[in-house]
PDB file of C-alpha atoms in Angstrom:
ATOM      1  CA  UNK K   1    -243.524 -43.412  83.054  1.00  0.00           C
ATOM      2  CA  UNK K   2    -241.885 -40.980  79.845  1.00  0.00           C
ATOM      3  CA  UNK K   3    -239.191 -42.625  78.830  1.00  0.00           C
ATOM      4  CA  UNK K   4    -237.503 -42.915  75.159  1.00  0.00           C
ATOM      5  CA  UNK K   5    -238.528 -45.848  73.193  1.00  0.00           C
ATOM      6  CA  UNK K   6    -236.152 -49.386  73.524  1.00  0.00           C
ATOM      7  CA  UNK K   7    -234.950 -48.683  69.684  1.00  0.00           C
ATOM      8  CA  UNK K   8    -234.520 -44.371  70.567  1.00  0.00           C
ATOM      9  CA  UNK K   9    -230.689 -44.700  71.813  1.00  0.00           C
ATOM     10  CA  UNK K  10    -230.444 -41.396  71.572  1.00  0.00           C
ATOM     11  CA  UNK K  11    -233.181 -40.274  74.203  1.00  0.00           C
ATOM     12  CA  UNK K  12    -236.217 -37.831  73.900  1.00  0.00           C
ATOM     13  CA  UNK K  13    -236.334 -33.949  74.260  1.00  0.00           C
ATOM     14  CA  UNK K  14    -238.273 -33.701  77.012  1.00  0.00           C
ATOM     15  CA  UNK K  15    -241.600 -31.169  78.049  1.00  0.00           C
ATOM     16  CA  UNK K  16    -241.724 -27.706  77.120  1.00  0.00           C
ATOM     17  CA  UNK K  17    -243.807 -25.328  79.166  1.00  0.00           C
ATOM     18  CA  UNK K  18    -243.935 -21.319  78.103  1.00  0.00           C
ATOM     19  CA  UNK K  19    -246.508 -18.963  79.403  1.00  0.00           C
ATOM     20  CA  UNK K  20    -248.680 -21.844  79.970  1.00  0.00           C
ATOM     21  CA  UNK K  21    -251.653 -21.154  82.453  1.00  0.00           C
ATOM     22  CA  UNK K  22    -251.530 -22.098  86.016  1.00  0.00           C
ATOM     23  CA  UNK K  23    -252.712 -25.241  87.260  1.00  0.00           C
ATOM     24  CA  UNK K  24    -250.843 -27.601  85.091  1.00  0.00           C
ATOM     25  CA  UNK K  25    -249.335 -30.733  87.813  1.00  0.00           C
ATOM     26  CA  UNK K  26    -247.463 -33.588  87.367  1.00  0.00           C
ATOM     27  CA  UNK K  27    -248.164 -36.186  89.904  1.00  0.00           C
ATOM     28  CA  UNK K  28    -247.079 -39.942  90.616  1.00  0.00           C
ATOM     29  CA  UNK K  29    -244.732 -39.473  87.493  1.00  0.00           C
ATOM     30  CA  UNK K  30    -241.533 -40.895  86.405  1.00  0.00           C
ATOM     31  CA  UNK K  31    -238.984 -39.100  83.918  1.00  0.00           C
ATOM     32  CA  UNK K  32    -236.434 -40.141  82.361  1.00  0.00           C
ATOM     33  CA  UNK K  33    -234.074 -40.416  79.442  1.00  0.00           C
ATOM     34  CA  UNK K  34    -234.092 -36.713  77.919  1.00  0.00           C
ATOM     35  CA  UNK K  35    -231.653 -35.139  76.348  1.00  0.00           C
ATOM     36  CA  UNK K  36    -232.566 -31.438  76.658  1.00  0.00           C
ATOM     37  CA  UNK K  37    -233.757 -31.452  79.890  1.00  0.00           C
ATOM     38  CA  UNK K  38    -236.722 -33.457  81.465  1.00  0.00           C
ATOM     39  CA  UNK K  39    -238.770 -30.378  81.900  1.00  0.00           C
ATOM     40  CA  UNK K  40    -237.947 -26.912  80.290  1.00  0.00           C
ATOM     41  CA  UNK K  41    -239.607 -24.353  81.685  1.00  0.00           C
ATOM     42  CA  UNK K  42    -240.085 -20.417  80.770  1.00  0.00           C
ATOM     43  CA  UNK K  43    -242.451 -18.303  82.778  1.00  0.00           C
ATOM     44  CA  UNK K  44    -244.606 -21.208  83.884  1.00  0.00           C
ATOM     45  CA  UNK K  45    -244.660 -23.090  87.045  1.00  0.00           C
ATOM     46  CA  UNK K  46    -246.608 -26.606  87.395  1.00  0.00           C
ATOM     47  CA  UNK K  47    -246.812 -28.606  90.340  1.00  0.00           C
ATOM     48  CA  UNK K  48    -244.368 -31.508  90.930  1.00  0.00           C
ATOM     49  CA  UNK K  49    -244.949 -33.969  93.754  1.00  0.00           C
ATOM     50  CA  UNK K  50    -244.091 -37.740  93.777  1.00  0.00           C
ATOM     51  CA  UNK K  51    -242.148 -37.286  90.662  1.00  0.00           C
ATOM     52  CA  UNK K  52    -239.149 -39.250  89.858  1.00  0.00           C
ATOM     53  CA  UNK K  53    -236.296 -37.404  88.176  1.00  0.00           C
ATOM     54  CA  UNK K  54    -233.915 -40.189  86.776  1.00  0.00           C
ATOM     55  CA  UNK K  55    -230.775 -40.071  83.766  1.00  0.00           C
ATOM     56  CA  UNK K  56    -232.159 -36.687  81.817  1.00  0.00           C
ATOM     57  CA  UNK K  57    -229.163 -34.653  80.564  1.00  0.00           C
ATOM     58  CA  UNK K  58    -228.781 -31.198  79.111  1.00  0.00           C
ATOM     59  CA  UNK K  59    -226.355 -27.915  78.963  1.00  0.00           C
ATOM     60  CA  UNK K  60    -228.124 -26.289  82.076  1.00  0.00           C
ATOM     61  CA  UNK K  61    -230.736 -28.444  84.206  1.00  0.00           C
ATOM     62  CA  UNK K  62    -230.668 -32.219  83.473  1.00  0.00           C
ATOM     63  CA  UNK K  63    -234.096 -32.770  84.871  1.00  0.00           C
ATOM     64  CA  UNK K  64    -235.667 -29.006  85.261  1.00  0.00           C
ATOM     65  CA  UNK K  65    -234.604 -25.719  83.882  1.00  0.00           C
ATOM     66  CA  UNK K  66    -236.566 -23.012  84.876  1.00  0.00           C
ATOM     67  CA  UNK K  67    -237.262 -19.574  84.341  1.00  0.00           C
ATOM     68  CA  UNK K  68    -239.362 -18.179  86.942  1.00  0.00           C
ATOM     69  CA  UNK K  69    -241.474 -14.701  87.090  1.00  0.00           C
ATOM     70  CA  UNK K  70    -244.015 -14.326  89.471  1.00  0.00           C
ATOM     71  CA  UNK K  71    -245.110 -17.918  90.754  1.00  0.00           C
ATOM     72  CA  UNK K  72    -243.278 -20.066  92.694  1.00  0.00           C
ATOM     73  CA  UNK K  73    -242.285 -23.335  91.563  1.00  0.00           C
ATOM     74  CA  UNK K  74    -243.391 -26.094  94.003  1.00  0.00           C
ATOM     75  CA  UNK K  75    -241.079 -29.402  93.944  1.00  0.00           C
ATOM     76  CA  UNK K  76    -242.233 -31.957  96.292  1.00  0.00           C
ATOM     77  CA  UNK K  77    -241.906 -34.855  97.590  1.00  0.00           C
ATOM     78  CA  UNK K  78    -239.594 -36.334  94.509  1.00  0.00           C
ATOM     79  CA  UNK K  79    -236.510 -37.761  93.864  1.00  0.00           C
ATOM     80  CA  UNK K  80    -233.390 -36.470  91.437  1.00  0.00           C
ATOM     81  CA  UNK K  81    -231.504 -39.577  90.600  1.00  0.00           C
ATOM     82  CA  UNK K  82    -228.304 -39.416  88.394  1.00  0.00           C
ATOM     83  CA  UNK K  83    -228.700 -36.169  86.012  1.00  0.00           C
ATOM     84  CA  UNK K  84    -226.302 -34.416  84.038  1.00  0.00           C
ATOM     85  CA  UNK K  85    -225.632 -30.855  82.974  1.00  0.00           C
ATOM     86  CA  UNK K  86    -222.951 -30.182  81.034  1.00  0.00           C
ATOM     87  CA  UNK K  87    -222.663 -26.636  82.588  1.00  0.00           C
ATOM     88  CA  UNK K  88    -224.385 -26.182  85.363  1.00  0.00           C
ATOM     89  CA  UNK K  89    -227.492 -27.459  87.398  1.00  0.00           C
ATOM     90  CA  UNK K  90    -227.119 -31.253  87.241  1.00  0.00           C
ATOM     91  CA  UNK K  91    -230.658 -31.921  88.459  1.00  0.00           C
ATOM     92  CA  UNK K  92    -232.204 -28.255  88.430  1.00  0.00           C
ATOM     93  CA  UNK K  93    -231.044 -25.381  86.607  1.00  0.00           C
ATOM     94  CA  UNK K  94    -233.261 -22.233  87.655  1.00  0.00           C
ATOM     95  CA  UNK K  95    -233.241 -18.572  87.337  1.00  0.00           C
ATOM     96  CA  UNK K  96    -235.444 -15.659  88.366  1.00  0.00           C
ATOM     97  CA  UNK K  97    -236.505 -12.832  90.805  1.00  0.00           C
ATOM     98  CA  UNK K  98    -234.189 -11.734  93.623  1.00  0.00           C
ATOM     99  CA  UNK K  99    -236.821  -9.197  95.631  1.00  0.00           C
ATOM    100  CA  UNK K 100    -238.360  -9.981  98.871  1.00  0.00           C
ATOM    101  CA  UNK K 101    -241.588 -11.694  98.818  1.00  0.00           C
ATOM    102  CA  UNK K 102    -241.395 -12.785  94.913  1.00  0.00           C
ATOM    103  CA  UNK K 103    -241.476 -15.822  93.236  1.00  0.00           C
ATOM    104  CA  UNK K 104    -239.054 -18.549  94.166  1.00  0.00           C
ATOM    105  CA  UNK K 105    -238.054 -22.146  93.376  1.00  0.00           C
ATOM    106  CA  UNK K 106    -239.287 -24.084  96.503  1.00  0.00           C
ATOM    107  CA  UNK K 107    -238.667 -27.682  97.428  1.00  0.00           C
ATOM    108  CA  UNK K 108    -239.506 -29.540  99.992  1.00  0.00           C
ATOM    109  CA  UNK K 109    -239.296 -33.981 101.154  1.00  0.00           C
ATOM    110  CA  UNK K 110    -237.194 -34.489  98.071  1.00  0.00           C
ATOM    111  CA  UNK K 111    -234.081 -36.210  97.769  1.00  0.00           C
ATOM    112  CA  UNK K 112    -230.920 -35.473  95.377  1.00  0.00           C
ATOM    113  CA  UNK K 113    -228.651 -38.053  94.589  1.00  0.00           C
ATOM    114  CA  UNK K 114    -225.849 -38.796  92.410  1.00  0.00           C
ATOM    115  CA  UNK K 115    -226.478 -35.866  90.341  1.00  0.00           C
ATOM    116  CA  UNK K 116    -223.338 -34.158  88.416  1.00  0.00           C
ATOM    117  CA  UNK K 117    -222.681 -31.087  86.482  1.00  0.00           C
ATOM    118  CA  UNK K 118    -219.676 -31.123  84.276  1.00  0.00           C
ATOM    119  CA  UNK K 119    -217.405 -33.600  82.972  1.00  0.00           C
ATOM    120  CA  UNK K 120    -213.615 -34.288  83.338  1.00  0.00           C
ATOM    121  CA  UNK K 121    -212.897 -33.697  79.506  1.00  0.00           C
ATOM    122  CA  UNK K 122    -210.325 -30.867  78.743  1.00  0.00           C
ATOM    123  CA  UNK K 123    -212.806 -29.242  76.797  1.00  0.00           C
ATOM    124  CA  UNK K 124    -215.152 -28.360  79.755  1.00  0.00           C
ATOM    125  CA  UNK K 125    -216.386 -25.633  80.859  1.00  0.00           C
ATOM    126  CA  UNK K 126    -216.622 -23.878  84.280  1.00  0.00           C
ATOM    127  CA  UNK K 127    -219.157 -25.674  86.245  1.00  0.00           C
ATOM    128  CA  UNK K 128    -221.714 -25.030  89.410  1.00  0.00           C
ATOM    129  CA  UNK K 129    -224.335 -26.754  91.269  1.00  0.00           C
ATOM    130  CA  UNK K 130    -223.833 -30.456  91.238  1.00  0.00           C
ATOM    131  CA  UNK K 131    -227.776 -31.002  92.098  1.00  0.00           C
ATOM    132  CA  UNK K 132    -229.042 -27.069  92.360  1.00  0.00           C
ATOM    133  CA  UNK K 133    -227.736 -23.926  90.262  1.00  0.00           C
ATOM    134  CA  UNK K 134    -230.711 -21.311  91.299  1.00  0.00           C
ATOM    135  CA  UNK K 135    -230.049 -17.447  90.923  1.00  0.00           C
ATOM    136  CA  UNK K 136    -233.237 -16.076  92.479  1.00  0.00           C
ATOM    137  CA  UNK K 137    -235.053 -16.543  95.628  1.00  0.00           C
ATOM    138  CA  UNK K 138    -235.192 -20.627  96.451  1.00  0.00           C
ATOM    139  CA  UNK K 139    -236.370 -22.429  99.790  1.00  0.00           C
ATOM    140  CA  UNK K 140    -235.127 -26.072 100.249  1.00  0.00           C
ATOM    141  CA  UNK K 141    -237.124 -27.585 103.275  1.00  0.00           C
ATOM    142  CA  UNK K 142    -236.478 -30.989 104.446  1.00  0.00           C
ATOM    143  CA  UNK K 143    -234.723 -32.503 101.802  1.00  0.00           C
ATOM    144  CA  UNK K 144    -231.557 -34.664 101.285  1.00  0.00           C
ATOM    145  CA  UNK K 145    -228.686 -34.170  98.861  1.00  0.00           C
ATOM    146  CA  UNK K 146    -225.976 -36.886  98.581  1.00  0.00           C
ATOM    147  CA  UNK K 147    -223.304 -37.784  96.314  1.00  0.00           C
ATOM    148  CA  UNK K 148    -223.512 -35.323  93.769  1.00  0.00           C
ATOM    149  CA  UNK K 149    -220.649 -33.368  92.379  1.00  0.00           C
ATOM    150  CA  UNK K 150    -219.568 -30.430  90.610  1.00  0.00           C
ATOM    151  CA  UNK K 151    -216.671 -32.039  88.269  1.00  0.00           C
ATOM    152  CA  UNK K 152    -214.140 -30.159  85.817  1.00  0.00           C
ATOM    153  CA  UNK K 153    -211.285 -30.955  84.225  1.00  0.00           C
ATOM    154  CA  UNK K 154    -208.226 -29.196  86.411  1.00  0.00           C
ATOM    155  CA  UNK K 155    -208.542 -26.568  89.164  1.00  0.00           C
ATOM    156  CA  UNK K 156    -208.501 -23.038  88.605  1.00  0.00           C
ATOM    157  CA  UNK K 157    -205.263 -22.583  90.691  1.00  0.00           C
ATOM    158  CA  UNK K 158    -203.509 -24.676  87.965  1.00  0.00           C
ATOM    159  CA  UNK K 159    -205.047 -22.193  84.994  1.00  0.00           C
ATOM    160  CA  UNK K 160    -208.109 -24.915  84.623  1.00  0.00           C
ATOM    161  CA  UNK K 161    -211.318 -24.341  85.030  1.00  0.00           C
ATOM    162  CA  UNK K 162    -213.316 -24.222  88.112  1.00  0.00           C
ATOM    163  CA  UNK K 163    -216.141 -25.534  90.093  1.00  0.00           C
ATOM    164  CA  UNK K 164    -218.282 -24.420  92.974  1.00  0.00           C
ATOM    165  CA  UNK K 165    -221.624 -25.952  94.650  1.00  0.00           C
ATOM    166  CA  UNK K 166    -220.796 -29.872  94.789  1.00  0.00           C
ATOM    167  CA  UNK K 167    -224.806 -29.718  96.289  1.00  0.00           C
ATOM    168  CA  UNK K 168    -225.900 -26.275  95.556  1.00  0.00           C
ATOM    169  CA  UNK K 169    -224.667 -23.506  93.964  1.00  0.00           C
ATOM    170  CA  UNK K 170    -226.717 -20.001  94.787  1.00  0.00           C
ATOM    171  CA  UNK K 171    -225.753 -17.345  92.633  1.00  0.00           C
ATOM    172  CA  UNK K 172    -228.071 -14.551  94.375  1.00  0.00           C
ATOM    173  CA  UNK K 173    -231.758 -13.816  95.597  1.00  0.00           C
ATOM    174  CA  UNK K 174    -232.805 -14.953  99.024  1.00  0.00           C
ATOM    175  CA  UNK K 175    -232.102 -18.566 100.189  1.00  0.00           C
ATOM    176  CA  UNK K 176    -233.306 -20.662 102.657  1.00  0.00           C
ATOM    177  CA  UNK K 177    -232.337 -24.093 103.789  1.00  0.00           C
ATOM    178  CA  UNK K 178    -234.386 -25.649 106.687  1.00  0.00           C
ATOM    179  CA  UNK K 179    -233.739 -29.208 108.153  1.00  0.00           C
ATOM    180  CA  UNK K 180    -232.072 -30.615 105.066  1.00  0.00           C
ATOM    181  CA  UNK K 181    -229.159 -32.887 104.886  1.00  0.00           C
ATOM    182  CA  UNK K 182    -226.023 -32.631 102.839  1.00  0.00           C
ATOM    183  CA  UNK K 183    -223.836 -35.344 102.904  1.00  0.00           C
ATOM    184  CA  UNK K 184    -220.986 -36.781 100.825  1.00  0.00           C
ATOM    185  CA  UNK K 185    -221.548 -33.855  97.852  1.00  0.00           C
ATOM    186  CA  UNK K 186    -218.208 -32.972  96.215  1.00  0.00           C
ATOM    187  CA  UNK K 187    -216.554 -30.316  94.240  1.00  0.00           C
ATOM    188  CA  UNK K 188    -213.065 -28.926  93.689  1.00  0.00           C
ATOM    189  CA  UNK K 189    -213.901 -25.548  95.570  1.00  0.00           C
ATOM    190  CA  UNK K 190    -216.397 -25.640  98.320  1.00  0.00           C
ATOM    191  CA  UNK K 191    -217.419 -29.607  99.238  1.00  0.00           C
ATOM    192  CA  UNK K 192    -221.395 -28.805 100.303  1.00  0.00           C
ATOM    193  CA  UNK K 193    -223.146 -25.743  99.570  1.00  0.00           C
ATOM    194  CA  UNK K 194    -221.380 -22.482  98.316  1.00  0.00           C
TER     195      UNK K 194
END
């Protein structure tokens, strides 16, 4: 278990992975508590199965933000359990290639629940991806998203701001969504995926 100390109020910063070699796994773990994401990634890609996801905030990507380049990032097995991002990505936050055959963000037998991106505050930004922002190529096998939601503070038809993705926002690249269940996800444009 990483978590902040009892006497930390103000949470931890989480890992930091850049260029690191492959091979690097996190197994069996539990994270929670950061305040700059659980897990920031750039241009590395470790292994995540059995890991538990649970109250990490940040801007982008409460518990992972990723930049990916030519491996794909393997989530699986694990569970996303009330994270924030203040912009976009409540539970994952992740960018990268777009081609055919390259490197995507791929999760499979993981669950994503009560995740949220954005707040209701009048200073709030536009938001996307309740539990998933990913522009790049992703696969999502056999995995569950419920209640997580894409907030902001009015709708953009009254001049506010807007929302999109109360699951999963894709903002390009190739998806792919096999024998997963979305249920109870909200936004204020687009209830499920978008």
């Amino acid at each position: 278990v990483v978590r902040p100390a009892e006497s930390n109020a103000t949470g931890w910063g989480g890992f930091y992975f850049e260029d690191s070699v492959d091979g690097s796994e996190f197994h069996w773990t539990r994270i929670e508590g950061a305040t700059s994401s659980a897990v920031h990634l750039v241009r590395s890609t470790p292994v995540f199965d059995h890991v538990i996801f649970k109250d990490n905030s940040a801007s982008y990507g409460g518990a992972i933000r990723a930049e990916l380049l030519s491996s794909d990032l393997q989530i699986n097995n694990s569970l996303f359990l009330n994270n924030f991002a203040g912009a976009a990505g409540g539970a994952i936050y992740a960018v990268g290639p777009t081609g055919p055959g390259e490197a995507a963000l791929v999760i499979s037998d993981s669950i994503f629940r009560e995740n949220n991106a954005g707040t209701t505050n009048a200073t709030q930004q536009n938001t996307a991806g309740g539990a998933i922002y990913i522009n790049g190529n992703s696969r999502l096998l056999r995995s569950t998203f419920r209640d997580n939601e894409a907030r902001a503070y009015t709708i953009y038809a009254a001049g506010g701001r807007y929302t999109q993705g109360g699951a999963l926002y894709s903002a390009g690249g190739r998806s792919e969504v096999i024998a997963s269940s979305f249920i109870s996800n909200a936004c204020r444009m687009g209830a499920h995926p978008y």
